[in-house]
Coordinates of C-alpha atoms and ligand atoms in Angstrom, one line a residue:
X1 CA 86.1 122.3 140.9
X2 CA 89.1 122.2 143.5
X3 CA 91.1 121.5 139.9
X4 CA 90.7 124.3 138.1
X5 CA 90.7 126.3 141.1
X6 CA 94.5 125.3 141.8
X7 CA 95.1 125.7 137.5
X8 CA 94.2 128.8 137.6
X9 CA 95.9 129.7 140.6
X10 CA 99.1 129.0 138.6
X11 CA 100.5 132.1 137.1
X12 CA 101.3 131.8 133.4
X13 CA 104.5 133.0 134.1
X14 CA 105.7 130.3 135.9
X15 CA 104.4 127.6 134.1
X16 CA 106.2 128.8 130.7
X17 CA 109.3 128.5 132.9
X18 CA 108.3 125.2 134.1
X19 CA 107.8 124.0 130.1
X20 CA 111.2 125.3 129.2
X21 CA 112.7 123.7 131.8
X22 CA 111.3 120.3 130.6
X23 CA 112.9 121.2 127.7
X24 CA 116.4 122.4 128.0
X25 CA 118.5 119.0 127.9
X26 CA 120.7 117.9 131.0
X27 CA 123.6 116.6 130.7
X28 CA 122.5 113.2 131.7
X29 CA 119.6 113.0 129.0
X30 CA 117.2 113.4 131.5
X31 CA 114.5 116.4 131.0
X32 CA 115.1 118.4 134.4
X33 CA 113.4 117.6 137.5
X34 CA 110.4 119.7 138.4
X35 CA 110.7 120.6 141.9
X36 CA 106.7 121.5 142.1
X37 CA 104.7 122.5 145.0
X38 CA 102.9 118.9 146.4
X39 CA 99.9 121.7 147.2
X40 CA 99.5 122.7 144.1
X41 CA 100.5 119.5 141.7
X42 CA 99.1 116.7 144.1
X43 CA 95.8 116.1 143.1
X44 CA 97.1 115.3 139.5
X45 CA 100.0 113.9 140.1
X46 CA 99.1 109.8 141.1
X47 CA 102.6 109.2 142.5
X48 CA 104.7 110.9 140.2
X49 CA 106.3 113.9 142.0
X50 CA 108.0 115.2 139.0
X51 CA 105.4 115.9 136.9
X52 CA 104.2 119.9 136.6
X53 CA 101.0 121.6 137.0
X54 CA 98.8 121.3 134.0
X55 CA 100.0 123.3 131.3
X56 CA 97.8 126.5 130.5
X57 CA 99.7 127.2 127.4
X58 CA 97.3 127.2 124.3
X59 CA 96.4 123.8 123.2
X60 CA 99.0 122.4 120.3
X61 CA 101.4 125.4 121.7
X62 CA 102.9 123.5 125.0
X63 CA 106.1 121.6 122.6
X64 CA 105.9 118.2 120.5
X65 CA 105.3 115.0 122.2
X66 CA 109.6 113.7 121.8
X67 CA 110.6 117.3 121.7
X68 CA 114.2 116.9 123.1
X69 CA 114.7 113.5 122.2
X70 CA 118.0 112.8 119.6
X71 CA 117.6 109.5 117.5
X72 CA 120.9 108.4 115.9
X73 CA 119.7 107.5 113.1
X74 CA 121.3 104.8 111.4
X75 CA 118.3 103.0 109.8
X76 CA 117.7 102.2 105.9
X77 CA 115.2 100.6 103.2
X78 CA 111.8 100.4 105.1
X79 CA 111.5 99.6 108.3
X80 CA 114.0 101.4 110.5
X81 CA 113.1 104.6 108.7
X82 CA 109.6 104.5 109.1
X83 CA 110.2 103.9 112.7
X84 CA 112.6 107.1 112.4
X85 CA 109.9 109.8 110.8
X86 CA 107.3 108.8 113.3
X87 CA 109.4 109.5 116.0
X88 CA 110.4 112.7 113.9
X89 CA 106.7 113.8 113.2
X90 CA 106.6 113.2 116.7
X91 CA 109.2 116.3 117.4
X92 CA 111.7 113.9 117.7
X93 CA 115.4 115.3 116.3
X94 CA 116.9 112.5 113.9
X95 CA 119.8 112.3 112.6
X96 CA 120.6 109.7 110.1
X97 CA 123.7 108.4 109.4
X98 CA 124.4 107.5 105.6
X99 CA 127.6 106.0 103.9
X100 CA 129.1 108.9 102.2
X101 CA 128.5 108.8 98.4
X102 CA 126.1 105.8 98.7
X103 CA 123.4 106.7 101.2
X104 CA 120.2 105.0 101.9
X105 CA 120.3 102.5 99.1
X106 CA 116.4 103.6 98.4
X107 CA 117.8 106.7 97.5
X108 CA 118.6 105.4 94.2
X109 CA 116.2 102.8 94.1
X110 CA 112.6 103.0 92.1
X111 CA 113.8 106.4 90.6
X112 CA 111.2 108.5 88.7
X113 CA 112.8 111.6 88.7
X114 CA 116.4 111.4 87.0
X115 CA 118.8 112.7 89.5
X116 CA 116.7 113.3 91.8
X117 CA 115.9 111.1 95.6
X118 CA 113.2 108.4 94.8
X119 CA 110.0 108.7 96.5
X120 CA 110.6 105.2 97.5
X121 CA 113.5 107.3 99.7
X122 CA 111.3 110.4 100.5
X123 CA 108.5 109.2 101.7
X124 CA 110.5 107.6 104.7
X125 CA 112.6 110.1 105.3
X126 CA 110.9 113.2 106.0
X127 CA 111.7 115.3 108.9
X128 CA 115.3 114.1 109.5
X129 CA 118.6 115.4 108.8
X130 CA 121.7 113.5 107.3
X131 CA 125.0 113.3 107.8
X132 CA 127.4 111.4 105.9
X133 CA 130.0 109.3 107.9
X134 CA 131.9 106.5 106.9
X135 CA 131.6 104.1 110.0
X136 CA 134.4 101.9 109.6
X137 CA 136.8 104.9 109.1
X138 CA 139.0 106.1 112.6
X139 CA 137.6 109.6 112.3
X140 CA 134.2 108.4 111.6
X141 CA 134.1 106.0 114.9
X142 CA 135.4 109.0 116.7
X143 CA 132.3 111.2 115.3
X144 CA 129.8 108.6 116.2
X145 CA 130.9 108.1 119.5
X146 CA 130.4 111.8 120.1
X147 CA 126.7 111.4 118.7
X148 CA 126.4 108.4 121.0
X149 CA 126.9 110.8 123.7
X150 CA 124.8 113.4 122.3
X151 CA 121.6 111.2 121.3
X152 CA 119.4 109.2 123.4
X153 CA 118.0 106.6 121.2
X154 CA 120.3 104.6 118.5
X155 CA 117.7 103.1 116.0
X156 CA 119.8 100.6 113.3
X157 CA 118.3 97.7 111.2
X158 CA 121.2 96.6 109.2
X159 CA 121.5 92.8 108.8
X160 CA 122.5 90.5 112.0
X161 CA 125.3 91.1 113.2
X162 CA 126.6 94.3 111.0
X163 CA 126.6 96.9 114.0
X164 CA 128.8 95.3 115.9
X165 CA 131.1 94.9 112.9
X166 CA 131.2 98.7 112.7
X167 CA 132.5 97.8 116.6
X168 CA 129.2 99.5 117.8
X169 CA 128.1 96.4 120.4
X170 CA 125.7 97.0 123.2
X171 CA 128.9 96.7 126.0
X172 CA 130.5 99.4 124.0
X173 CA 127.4 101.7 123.3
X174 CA 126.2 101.3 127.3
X175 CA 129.7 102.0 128.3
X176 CA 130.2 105.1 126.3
X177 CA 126.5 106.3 127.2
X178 CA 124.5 104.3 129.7
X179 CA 121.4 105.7 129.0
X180 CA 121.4 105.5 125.4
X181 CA 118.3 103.3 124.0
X182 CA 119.1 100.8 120.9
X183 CA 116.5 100.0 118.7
X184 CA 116.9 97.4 116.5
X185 CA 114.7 95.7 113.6
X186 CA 115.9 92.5 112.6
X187 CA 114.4 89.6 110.2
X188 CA 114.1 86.9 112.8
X189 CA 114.2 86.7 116.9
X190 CA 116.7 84.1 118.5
X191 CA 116.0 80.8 117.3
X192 CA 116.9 79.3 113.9
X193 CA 117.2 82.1 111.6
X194 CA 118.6 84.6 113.6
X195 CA 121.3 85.2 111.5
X196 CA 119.3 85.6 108.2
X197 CA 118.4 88.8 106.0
X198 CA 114.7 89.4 105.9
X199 CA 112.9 91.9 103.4
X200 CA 108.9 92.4 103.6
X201 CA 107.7 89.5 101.9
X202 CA 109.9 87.0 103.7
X203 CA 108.2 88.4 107.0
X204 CA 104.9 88.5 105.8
X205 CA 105.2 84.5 104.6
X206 CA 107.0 83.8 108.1
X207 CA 104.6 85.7 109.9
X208 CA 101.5 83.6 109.4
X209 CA 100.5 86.3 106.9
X210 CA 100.4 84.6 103.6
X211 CA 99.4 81.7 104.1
X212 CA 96.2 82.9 105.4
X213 CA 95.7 85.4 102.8
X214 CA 94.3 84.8 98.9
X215 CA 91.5 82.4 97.7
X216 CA 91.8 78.8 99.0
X217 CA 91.9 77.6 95.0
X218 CA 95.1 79.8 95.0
X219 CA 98.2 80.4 96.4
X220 CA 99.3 82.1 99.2
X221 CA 99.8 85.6 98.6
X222 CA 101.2 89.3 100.0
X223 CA 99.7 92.2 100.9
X224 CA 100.6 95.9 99.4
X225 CA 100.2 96.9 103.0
X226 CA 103.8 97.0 104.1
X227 CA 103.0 95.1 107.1
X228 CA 106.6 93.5 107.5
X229 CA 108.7 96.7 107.0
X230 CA 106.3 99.5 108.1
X231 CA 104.4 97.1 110.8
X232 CA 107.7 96.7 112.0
X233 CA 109.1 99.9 112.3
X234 CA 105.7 101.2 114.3
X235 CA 106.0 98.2 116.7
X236 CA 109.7 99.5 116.9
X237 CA 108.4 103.1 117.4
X238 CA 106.3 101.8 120.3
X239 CA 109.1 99.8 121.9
X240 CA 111.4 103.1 121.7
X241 CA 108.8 105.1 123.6
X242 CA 108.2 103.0 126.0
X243 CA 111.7 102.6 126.8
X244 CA 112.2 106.2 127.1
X245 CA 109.2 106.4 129.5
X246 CA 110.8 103.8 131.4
X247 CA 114.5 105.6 131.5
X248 CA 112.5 108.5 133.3
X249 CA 112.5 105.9 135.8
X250 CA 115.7 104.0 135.9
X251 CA 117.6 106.5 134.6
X252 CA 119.6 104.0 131.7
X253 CA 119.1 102.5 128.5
X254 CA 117.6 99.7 127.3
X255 CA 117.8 97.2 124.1
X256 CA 114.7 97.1 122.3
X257 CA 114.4 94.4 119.4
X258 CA 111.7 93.7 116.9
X259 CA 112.0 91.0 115.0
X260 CA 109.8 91.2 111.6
X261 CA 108.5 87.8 111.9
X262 CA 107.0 88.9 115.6
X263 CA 106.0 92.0 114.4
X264 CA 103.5 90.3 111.3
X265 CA 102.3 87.6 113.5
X266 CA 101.2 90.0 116.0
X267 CA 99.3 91.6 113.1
X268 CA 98.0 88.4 112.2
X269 CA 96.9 87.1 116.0
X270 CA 93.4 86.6 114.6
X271 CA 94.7 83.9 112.6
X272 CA 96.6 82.3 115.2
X273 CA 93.2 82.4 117.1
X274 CA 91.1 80.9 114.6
X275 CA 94.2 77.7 114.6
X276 CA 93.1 77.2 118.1
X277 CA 89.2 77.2 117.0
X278 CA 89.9 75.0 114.3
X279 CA 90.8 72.1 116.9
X280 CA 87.2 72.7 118.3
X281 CA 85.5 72.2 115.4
X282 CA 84.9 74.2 111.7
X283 CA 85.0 78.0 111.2
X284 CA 81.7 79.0 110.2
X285 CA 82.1 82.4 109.6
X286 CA 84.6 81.2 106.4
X287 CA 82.7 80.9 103.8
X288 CA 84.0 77.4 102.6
X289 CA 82.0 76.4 106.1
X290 CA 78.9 77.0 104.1
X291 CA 79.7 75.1 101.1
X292 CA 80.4 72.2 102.7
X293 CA 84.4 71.8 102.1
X294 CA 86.1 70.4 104.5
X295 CA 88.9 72.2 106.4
X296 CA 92.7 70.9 107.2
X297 CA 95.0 71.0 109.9
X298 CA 95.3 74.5 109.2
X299 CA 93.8 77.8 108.9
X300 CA 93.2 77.9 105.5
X301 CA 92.8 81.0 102.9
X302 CA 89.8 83.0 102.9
X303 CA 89.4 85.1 100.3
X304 CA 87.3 88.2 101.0
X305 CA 85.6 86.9 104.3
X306 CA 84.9 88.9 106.6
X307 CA 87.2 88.4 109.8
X308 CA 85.1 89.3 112.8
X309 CA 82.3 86.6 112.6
X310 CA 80.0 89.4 110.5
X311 CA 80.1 87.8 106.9
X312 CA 81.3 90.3 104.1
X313 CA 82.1 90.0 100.6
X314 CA 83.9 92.4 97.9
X315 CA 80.7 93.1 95.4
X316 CA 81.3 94.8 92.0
X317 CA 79.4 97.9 91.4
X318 CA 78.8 100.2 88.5
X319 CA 81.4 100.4 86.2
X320 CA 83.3 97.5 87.1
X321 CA 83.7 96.2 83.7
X322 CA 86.3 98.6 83.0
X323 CA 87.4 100.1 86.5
X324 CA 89.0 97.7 88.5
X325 CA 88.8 99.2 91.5
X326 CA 84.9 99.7 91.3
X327 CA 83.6 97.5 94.4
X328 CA 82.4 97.7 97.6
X329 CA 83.1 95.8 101.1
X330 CA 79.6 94.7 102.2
X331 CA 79.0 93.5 105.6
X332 CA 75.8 91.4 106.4
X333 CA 75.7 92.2 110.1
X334 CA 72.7 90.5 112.0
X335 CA 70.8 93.6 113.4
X336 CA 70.6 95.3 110.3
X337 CA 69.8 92.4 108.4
X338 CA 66.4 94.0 108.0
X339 CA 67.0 97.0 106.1
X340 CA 69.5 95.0 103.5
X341 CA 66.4 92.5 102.8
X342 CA 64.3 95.9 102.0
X343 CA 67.0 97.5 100.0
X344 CA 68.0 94.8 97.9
X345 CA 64.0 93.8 97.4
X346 CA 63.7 90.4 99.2
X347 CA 61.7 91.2 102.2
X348 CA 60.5 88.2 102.3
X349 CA 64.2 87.1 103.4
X350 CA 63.3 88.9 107.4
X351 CA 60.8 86.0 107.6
X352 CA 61.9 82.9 105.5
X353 CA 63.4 80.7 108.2
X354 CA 66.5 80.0 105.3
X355 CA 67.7 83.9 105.6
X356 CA 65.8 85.1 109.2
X357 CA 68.9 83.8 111.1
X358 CA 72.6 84.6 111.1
X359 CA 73.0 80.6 111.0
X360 CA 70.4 79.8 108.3
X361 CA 72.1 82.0 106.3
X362 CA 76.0 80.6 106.4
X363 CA 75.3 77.6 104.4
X364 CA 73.7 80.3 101.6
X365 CA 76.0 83.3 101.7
X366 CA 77.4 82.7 98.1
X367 CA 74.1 83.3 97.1
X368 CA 73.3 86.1 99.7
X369 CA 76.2 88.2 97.9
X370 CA 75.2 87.5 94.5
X371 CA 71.8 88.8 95.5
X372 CA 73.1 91.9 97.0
X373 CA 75.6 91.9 94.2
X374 CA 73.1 92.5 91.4
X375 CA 71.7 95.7 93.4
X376 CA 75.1 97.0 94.1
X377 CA 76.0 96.4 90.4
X378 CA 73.3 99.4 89.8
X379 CA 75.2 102.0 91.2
X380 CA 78.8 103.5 92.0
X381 CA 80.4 102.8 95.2
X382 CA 80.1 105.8 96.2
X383 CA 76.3 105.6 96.3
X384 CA 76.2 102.6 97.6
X385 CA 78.0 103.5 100.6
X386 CA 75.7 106.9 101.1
X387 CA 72.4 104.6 100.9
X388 CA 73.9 101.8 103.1
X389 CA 75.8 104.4 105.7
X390 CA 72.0 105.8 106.4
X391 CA 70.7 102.6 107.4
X392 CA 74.0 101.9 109.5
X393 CA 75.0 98.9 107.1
X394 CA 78.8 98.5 107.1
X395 CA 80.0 99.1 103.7
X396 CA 83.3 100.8 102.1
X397 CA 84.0 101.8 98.7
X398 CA 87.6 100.1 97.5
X399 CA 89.7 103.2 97.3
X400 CA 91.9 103.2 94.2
X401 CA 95.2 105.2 95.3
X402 CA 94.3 107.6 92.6
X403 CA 90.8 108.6 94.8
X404 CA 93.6 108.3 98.2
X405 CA 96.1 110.7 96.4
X406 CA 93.1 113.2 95.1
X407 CA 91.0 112.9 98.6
X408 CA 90.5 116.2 99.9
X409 CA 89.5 114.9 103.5
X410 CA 92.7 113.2 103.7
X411 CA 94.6 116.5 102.6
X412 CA 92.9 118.4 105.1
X413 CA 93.6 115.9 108.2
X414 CA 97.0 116.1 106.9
X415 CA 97.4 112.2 106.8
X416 CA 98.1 113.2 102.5
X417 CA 100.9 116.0 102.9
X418 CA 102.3 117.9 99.7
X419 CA 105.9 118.6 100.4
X420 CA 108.5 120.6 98.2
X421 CA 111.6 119.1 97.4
X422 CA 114.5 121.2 96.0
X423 CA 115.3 118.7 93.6
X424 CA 112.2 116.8 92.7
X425 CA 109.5 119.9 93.4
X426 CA 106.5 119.0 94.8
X427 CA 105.4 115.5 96.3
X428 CA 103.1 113.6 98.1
X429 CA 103.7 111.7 101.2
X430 CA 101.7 110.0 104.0
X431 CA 101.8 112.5 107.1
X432 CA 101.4 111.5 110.4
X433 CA 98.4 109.1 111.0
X434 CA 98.2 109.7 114.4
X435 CA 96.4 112.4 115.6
X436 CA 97.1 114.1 119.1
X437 CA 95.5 117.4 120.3
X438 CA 97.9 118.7 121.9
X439 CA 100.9 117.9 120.1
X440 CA 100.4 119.2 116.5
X441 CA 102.6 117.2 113.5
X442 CA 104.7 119.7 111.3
X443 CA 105.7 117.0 108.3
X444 CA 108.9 118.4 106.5
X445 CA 110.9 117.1 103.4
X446 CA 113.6 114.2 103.4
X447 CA 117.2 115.5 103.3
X448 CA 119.1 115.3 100.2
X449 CA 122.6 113.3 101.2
X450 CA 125.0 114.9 103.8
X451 CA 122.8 117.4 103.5
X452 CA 123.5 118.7 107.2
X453 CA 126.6 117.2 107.8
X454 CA 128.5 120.2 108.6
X455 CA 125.4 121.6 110.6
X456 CA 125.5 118.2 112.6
X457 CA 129.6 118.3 112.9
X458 CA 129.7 122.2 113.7
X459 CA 126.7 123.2 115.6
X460 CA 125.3 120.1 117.6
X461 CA 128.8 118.0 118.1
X462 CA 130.7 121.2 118.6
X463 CA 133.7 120.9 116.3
X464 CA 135.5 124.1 115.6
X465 CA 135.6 125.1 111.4
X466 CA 139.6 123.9 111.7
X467 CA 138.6 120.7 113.5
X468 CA 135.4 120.1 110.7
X469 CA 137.8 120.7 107.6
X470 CA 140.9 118.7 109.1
X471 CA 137.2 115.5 109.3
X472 CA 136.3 116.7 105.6
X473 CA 140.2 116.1 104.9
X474 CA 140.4 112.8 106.3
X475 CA 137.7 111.4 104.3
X476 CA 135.2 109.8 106.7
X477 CA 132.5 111.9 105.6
X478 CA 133.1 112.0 101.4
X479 CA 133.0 109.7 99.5
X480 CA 136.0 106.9 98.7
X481 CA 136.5 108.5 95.3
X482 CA 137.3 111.9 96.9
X483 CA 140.1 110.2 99.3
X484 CA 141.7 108.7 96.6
X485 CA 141.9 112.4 94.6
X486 CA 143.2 113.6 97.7
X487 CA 145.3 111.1 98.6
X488 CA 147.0 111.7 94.7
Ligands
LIG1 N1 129.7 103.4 106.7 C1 130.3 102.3 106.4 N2 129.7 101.1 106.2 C2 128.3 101.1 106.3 C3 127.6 102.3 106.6 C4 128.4 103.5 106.8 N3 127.8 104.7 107.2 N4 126.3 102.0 106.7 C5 126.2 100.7 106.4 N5 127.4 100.2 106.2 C6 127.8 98.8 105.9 C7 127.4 97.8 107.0 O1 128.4 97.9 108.0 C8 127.4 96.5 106.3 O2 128.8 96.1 106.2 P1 129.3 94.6 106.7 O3 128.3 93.6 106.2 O4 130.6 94.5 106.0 O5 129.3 94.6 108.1 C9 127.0 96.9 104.9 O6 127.0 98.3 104.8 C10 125.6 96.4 104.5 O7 124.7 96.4 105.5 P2 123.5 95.4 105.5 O8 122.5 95.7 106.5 O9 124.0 94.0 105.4 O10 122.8 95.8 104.1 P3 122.3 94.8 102.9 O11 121.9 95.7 101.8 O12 123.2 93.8 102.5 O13 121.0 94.1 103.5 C11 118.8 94.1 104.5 C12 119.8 94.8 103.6 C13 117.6 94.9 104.7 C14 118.4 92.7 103.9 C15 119.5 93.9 105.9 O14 120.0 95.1 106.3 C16 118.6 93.3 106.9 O15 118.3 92.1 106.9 N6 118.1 94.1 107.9 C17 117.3 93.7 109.0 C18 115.9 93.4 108.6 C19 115.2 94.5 107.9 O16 115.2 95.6 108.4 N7 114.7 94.3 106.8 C20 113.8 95.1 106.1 C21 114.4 96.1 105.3 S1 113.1 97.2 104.7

């Protein structure tokens, strides 16, 4: 009651100064200090002096969460970029840095469109703009120590070793701007392979991911869930924020590393927990528990199993024979065991002491499934999961990415976004997966190379036109070809 008492108290007025005052930048990176009223703030503020009144802008109106926050953005390939566009969907400002001429090397890479950006590049790059600088070039260090000073965050995930080649170390990047965060992805933490180039499937095999996944009469095998590169880059995304939050505080910088390797295991922690169990004894929920094979040292494969001690299976359904992706997820979970034995037409299962219990029924869940299997079999996916969903059985129709792309749910949540591309026209990319209610996600195409170069150069570094053509001149923003006509 007292609450909205003192909100409304609050003139509009004042509080739209307040938010633009968070906003405007300070010369030390710092959003501005709120000097508000303890009266009127105290009761929400737990300890923290600086923070204003309750907004009574409009929800979604009051700014993006990282609005004011510059990443220098100097990521490529998977990882780092993905870590870039969700700070950028975030309102974060990126700027990435690309060789000039080259770029991204995804640029290029899984091309479908000829001379057009691949959607291999697209897709991670949205919501950024790029400037083309050669690093190793004396013009080019000079530029990127002015964006030093101008950004807050450096995010980089070149191989071990290659940013302090370009003479960008830690000492120097602290020195030049102490508050300055660097983010970096790399393959492996200290240890061993530290030095070492990693690509997805190298972390997912060194992150206790593949072994663990596939049949047991196969081998190991990968996910298509990016969980090495794109994992990665949202742990990295989390470190970054974090680190900011903590700068409010401290008032510097910080390094923030995730290695790939960490990054999958960390996805993979229930595995690590069932290597523990295994010491205590066999892991019934895996299905090999009920057919009597013995388990090894290790956590072995386990096909479709459920993971959460509730066993599931992948059942065909309808169609199957020539639609590959026509199966369901089927969970058997103990309190509704009930209504599967009705659906499927073995009542007599809720009594017979071999299926009435979650334990009588491990040693039998092969057959279990095939039962459940030949019902499913009768009807789409679809239909399964609307009879199952209405007696609360956990199902879930395997999604082909054809049904993903044309899913209008997903297009109107905006986690599907259509995006036009001056080049390639129209595309689909994956929009912001998180959803926050006051800090709406605008999703906006990837640049096309140096595309805002001279924007970047003239506008947010401050060079004059005479200063930005004497840089063009110089060649450490065009490519090595174009110094060489000049230099003829
Ligand atoms: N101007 C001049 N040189 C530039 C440049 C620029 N704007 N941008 C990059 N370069 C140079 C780098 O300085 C480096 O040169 P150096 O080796 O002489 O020091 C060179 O380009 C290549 O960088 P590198 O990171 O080694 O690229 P790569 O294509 O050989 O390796 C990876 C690619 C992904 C294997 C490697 O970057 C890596 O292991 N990264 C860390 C882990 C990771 O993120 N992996 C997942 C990728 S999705």
């Amino acid at each position: 009651m007292a609450r909205r008492k003192v909100a409304a108290a609050k003139p509009k007025k004042v509080v739209k100064s307040i938010i633009k005052k968070r906003s405007v930048r300070t010369g030390t990176n710092r959003p501005a200090q709120i000097k508000a009223d303890p009266k009127v703030t105290a009761p929400y503020n737990n300890g923290w002096p600086e923070l204003p009144p309750p907004s009574t802008e409009p929800w979604g109106q009051a700014g993006k969460a990282l609005e004011g926050v510059r990443i220098l953005d100097f990521t490529h390939v998977q990882s780092g970029p993905t870590c870039t566009q969700l700070l950028g969907y975030m309102g974060a400002e990126c700027i990435k840095v690309e060789r000039p001429g080259v770029g991204d090397i995804t640029r290029g890479q899984l091309r479908d469109v000829k001379g057009a950006d691949s959607l291999y590049f697209t897709m991670l790059n949205g919501n950024k703009r790029s400037i083309t600088i050669d690093s190793k070039h004396p013009k080019g260090k000079e530029i990127l120590e002015r964006l030093i000073k101008h950004c807050d965050v450096l995010v980089e995930n070149f191989a071990p070793g290659a940013l302090d080649r370009m003479g960008l170390t830690w000492d120097y990047i602290h020195k030049t701007n102490p508050r300055m965060i660097v983010a970096s992805v790399k393959g492996f933490g200290p240890g061993p392979y530290e030095d070492c180039k990693v690509y997805e499937n190298i972390a997912q095999c060194a992150g206790g991911s593949a072994s663990t996944t596939g049949f047991r009469e196969g081998p190991p095998l990968v996910t298509g869930a990016q969980i090495g590169d794109s994992g990665t880059g949202l742990h990295l995304a989390f470190g970054i924020v974090t680190a900011l939050y903590q700068r409010m505080r401290t008032g510097r910088g910080q390094r923030v590393l995730c290695a790939m390797q960490d990054g999958v295991l960390n996805l993979a922690r229930v595995k690590l927990r069932d290597q523990q169990r295994l010491t205590h004894g066999p892991l019934t929920e895996y299905s090999q528990y009920g057919e009597g094979i013995a388990f090894g040292k290790a956590v072995p494969r386990a096909g479709n199993d459920s993971g959460g001690g509730q066993p599931g299976w992948i059942l065909k359904c309808k169609g199957w024979e020539t639609d590959p992706d026509a199966y369901t997820y089927f969970i058997t979970q103990a309190p509704v065991w009930g209504a599967i034995c009705d659906l499927i037409g073995k009542p007599e299962w809720k009594t017979d002491p071999d299926y009435a219990t979650p334990p009588a029924r491990l040693p039998r869940l092969r057959h279990i499934f095939n039962t459940i299997e030949a019902w499913t079999t009768t009807m789409t996916k679809f239909e399964v999961m609307e009879i199952c969903n209405k007696h609360d059985i956990p199902v879930g129709p395997i999604l082909s990415m054809n049904e993903i792309a044309e899913d209008q749910s997903l297009r109107a949540t905006g986690t599907v976004v259509e995006v036009d591309h001056p080049i390639r026209g129209k595309y689909l990319t994956v929009g912001n997966p998180v959803k926050m209610s006051d800090s709406l996600t605008e999703v906006r195409r990837a640049p096309l190379l140096g595309e805002h170069t001279e924007q970047i150069l003239t506008e947010a570094l401050g060079y004059s036109a005479e200063e930005y053509a004497a840089i063009k001149a110089s060649g450490a923003i065009t490519p090595p070809e174009k110094k060489e006509t000049e230099a003829a």
